[in-house]
PDB file of C-alpha atoms in Angstrom:
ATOM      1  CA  UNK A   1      14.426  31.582 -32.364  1.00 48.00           C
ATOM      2  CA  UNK A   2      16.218  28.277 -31.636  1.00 54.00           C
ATOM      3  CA  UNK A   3      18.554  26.873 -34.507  1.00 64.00           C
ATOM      4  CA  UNK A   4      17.112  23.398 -35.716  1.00 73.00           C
ATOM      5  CA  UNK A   5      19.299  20.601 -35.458  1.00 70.00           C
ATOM      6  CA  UNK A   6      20.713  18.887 -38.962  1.00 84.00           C
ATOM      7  CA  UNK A   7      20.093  15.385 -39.763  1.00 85.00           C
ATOM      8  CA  UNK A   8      23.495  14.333 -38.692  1.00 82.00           C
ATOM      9  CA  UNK A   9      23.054  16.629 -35.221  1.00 83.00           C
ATOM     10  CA  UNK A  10      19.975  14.621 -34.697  1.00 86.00           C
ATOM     11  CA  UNK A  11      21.408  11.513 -35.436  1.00 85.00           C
ATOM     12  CA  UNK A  12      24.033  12.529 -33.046  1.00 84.00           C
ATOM     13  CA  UNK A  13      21.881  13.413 -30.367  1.00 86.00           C
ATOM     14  CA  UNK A  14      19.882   9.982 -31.129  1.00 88.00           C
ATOM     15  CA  UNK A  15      22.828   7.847 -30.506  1.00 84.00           C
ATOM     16  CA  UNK A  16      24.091   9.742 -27.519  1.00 84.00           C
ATOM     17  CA  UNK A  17      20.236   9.387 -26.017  1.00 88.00           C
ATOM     18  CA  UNK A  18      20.533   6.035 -27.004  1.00 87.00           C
ATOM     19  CA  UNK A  19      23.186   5.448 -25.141  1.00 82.00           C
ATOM     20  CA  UNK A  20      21.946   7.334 -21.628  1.00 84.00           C
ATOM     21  CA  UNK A  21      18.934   5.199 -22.301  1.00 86.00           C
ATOM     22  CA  UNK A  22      20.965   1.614 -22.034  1.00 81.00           C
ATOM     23  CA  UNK A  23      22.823   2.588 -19.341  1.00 79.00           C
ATOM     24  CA  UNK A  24      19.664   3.058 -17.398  1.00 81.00           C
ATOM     25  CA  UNK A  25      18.694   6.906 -17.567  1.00 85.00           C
ATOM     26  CA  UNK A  26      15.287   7.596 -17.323  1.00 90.00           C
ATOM     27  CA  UNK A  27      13.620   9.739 -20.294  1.00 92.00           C
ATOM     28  CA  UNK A  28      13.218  13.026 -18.883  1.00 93.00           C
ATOM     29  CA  UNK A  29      16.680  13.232 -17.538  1.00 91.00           C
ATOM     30  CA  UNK A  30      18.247  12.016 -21.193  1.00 91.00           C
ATOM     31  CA  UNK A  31      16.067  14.728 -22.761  1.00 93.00           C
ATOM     32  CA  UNK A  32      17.464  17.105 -20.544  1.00 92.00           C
ATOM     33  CA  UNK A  33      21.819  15.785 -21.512  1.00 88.00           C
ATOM     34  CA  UNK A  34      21.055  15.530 -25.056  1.00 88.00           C
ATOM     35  CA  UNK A  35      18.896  18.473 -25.258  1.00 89.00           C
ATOM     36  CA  UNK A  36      15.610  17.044 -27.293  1.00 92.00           C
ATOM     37  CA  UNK A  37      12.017  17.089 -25.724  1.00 93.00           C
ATOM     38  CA  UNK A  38      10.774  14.008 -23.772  1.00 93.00           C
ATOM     39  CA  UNK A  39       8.046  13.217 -26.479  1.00 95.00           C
ATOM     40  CA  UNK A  40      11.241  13.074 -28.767  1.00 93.00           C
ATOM     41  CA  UNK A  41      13.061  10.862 -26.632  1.00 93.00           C
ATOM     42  CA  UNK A  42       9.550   8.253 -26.183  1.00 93.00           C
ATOM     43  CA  UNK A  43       9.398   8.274 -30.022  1.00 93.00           C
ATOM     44  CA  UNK A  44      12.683   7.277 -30.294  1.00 92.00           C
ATOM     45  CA  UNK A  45      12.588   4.543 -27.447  1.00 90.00           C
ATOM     46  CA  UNK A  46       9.509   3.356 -28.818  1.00 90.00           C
ATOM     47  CA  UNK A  47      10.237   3.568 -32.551  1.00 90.00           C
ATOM     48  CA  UNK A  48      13.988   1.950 -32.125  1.00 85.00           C
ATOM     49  CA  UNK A  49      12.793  -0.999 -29.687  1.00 82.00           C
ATOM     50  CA  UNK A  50      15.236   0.726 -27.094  1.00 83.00           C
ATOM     51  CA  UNK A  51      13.125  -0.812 -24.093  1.00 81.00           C
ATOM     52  CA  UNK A  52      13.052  -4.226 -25.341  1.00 74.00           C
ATOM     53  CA  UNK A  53      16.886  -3.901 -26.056  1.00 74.00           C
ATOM     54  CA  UNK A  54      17.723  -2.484 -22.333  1.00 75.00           C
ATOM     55  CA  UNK A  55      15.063  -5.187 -21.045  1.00 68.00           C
ATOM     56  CA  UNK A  56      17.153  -7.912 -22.773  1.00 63.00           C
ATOM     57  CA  UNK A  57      20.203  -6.531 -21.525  1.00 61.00           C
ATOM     58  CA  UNK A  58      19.372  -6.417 -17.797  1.00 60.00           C
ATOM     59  CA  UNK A  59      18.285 -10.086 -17.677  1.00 61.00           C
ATOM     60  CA  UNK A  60      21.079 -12.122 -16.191  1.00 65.00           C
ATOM     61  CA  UNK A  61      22.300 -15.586 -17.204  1.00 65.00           C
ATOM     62  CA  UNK A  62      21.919 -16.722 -13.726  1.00 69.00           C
ATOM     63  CA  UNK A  63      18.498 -15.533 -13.671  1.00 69.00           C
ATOM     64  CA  UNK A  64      17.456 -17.327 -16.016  1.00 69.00           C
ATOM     65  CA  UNK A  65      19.305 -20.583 -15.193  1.00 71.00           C
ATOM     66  CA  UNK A  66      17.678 -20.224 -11.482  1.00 73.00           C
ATOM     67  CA  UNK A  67      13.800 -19.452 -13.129  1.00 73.00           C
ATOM     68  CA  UNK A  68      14.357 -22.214 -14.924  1.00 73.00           C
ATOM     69  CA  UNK A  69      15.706 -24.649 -12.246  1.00 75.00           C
ATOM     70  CA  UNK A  70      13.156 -23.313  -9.606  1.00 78.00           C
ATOM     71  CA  UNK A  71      10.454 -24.239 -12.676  1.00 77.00           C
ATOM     72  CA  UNK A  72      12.120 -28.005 -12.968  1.00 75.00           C
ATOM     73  CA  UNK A  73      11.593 -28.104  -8.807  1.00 77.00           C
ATOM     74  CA  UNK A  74       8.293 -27.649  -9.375  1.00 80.00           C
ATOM     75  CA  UNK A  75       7.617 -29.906 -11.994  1.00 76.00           C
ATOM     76  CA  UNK A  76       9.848 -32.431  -9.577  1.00 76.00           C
ATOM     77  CA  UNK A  77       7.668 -31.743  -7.037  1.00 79.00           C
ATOM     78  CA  UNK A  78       4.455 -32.455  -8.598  1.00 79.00           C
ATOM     79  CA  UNK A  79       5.936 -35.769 -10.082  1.00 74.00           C
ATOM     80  CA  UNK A  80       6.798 -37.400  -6.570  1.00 73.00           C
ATOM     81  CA  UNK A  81       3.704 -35.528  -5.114  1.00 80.00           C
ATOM     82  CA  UNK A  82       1.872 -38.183  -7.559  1.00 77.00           C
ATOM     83  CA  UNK A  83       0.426 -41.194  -8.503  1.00 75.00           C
ATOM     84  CA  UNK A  84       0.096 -40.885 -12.000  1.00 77.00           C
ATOM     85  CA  UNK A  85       2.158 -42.826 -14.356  1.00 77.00           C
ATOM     86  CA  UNK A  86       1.462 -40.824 -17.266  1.00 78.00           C
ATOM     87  CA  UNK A  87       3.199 -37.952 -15.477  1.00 70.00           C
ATOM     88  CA  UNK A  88       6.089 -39.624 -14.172  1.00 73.00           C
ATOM     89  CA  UNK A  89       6.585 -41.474 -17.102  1.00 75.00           C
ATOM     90  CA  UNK A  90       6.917 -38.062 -18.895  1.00 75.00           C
ATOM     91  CA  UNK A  91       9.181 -36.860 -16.366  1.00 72.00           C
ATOM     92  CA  UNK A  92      12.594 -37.958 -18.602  1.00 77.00           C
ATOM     93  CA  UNK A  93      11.319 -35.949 -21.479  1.00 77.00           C
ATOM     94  CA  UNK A  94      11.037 -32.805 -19.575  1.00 75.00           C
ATOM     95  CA  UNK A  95      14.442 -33.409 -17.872  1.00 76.00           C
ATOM     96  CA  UNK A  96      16.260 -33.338 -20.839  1.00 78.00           C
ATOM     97  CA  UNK A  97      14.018 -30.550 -22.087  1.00 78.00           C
ATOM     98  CA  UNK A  98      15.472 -29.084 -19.259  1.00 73.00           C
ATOM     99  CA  UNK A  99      18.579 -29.496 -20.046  1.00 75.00           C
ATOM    100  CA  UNK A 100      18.541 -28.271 -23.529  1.00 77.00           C
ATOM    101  CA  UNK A 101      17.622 -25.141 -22.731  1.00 73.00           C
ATOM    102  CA  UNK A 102      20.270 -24.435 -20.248  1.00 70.00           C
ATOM    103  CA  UNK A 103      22.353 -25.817 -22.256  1.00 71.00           C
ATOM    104  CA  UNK A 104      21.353 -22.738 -24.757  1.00 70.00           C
ATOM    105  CA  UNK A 105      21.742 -20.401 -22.041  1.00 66.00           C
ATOM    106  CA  UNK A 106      25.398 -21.521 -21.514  1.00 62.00           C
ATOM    107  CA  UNK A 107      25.568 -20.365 -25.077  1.00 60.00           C
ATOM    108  CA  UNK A 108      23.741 -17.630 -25.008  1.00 56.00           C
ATOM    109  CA  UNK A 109      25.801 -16.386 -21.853  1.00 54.00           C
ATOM    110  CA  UNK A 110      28.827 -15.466 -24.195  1.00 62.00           C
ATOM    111  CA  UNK A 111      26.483 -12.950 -25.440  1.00 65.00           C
ATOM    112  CA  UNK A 112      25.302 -11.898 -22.253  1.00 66.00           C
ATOM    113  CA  UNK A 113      28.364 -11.384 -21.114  1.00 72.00           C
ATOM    114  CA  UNK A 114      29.977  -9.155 -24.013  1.00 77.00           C
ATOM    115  CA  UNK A 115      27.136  -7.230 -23.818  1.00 75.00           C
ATOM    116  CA  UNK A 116      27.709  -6.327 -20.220  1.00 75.00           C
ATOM    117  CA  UNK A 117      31.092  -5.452 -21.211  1.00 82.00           C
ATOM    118  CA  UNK A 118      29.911  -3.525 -24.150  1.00 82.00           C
ATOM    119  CA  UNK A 119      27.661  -1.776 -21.336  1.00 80.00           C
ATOM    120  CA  UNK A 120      30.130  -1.151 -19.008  1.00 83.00           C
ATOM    121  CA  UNK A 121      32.436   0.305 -21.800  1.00 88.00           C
ATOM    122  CA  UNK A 122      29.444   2.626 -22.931  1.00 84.00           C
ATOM    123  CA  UNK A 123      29.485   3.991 -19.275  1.00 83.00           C
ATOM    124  CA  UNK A 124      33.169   4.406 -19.161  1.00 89.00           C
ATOM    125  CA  UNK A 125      33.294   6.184 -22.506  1.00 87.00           C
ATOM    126  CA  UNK A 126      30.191   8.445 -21.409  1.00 83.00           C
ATOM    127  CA  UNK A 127      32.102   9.359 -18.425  1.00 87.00           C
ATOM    128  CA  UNK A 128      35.249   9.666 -20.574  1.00 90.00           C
ATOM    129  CA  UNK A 129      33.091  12.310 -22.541  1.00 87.00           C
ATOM    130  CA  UNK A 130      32.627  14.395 -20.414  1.00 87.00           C
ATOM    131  CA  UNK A 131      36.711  15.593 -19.880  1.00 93.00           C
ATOM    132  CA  UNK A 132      38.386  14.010 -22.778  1.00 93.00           C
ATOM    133  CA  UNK A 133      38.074  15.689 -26.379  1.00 92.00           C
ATOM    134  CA  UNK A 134      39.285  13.213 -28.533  1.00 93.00           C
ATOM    135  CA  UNK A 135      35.711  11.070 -27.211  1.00 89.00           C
ATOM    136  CA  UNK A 136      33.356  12.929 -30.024  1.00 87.00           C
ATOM    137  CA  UNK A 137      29.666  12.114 -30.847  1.00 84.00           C
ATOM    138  CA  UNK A 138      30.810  10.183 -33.754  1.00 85.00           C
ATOM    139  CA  UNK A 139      33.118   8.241 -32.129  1.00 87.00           C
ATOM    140  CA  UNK A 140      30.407   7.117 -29.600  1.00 84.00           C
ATOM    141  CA  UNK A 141      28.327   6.684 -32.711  1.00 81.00           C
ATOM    142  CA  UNK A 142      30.792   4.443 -34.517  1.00 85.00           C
ATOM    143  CA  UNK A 143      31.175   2.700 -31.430  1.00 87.00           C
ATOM    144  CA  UNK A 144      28.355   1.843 -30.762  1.00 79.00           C
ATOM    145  CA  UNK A 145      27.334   0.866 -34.486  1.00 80.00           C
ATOM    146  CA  UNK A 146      30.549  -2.083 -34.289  1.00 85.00           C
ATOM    147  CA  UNK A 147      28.927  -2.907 -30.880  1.00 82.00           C
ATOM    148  CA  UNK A 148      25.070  -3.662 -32.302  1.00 76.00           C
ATOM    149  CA  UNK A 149      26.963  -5.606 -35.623  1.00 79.00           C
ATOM    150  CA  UNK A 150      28.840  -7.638 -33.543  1.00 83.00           C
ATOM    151  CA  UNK A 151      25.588  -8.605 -30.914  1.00 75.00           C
ATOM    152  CA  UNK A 152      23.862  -9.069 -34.214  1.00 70.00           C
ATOM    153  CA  UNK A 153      26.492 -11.423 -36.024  1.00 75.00           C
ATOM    154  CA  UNK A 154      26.587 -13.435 -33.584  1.00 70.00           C
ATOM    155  CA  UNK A 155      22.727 -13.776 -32.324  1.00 60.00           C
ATOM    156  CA  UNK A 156      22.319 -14.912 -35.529  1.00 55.00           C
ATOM    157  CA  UNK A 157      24.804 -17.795 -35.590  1.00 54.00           C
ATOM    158  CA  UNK A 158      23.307 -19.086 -32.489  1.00 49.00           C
TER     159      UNK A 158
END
């Protein structure tokens, strides 16, 4: 009969599935490295947000800057395309509607960007895992518990 894991084992396993997860492992094969059932692994991702997280992750600054500027074509388009003076008149409002919000995807792109590097360090440390004994659970763990307070902190002050 198989030994059930402690709290703090499954907590372990959570974060290291957790981790597998963000770096873009699908569920069955994270199961599999951490050694919990799939339907363990879905409650988690669905229970934690994980695939909201991952999705907000994997969206780029510059796809989002060129959505938005092929959206602003449009509207261009449309505007020059017309007659209608209510619609050009409008069109200096939506410009610098425009501009706001890239303007708060410039800021947002410092957060972008240190989570890519908190992803790519994630990778490297689950690689590092894999040879190096000094790279526990916890550590990975406390790790990535700095790593979510930091994205956090500084959502917030956005």
């Amino acid at each position: 009969m198989a030994k059930r894991a402690t709290k703090k084992e499954l907590e372990q396993k959570k974060e290291l599935a957790r981790m597998y997860y963000m770096n873009g492992d699908i569920q069955k094969v994270i199961a599999e490295k951490v050694g919990v059932s799939e339907q363990t692994i879905s409650s988690w991702v669905d229970k934690e947000g994980w695939a909201a997280r991952r999705a907000g992750v994997n969206v780029t600054r510059p796809e989002l800057i060129n959505k938005s500027l092929a959206a602003l074509n449009k509207i261009l388009d449309q505007v020059y395309e017309s007659d209608d003076i209510e619609m050009i008149s409008a069109l200096p409002d939506k410009l610098s509607k425009f501009a706001s919000a890239i303007e708060k995807l410039d800021k947002k792109a410092n957060i972008v960007s240190t989570i890519d590097v908190f992803m790519a360090f994630s990778k490297w440390i689950q690689y590092r895992a894999s040879f190096d004994p000094e790279v526990t659970p916890e550590l990975i763990r406390a790790i990535n518990k700095y790593q979510d307070l930091y994205i956090n902190e500084h959502i917030t002050k956005m």
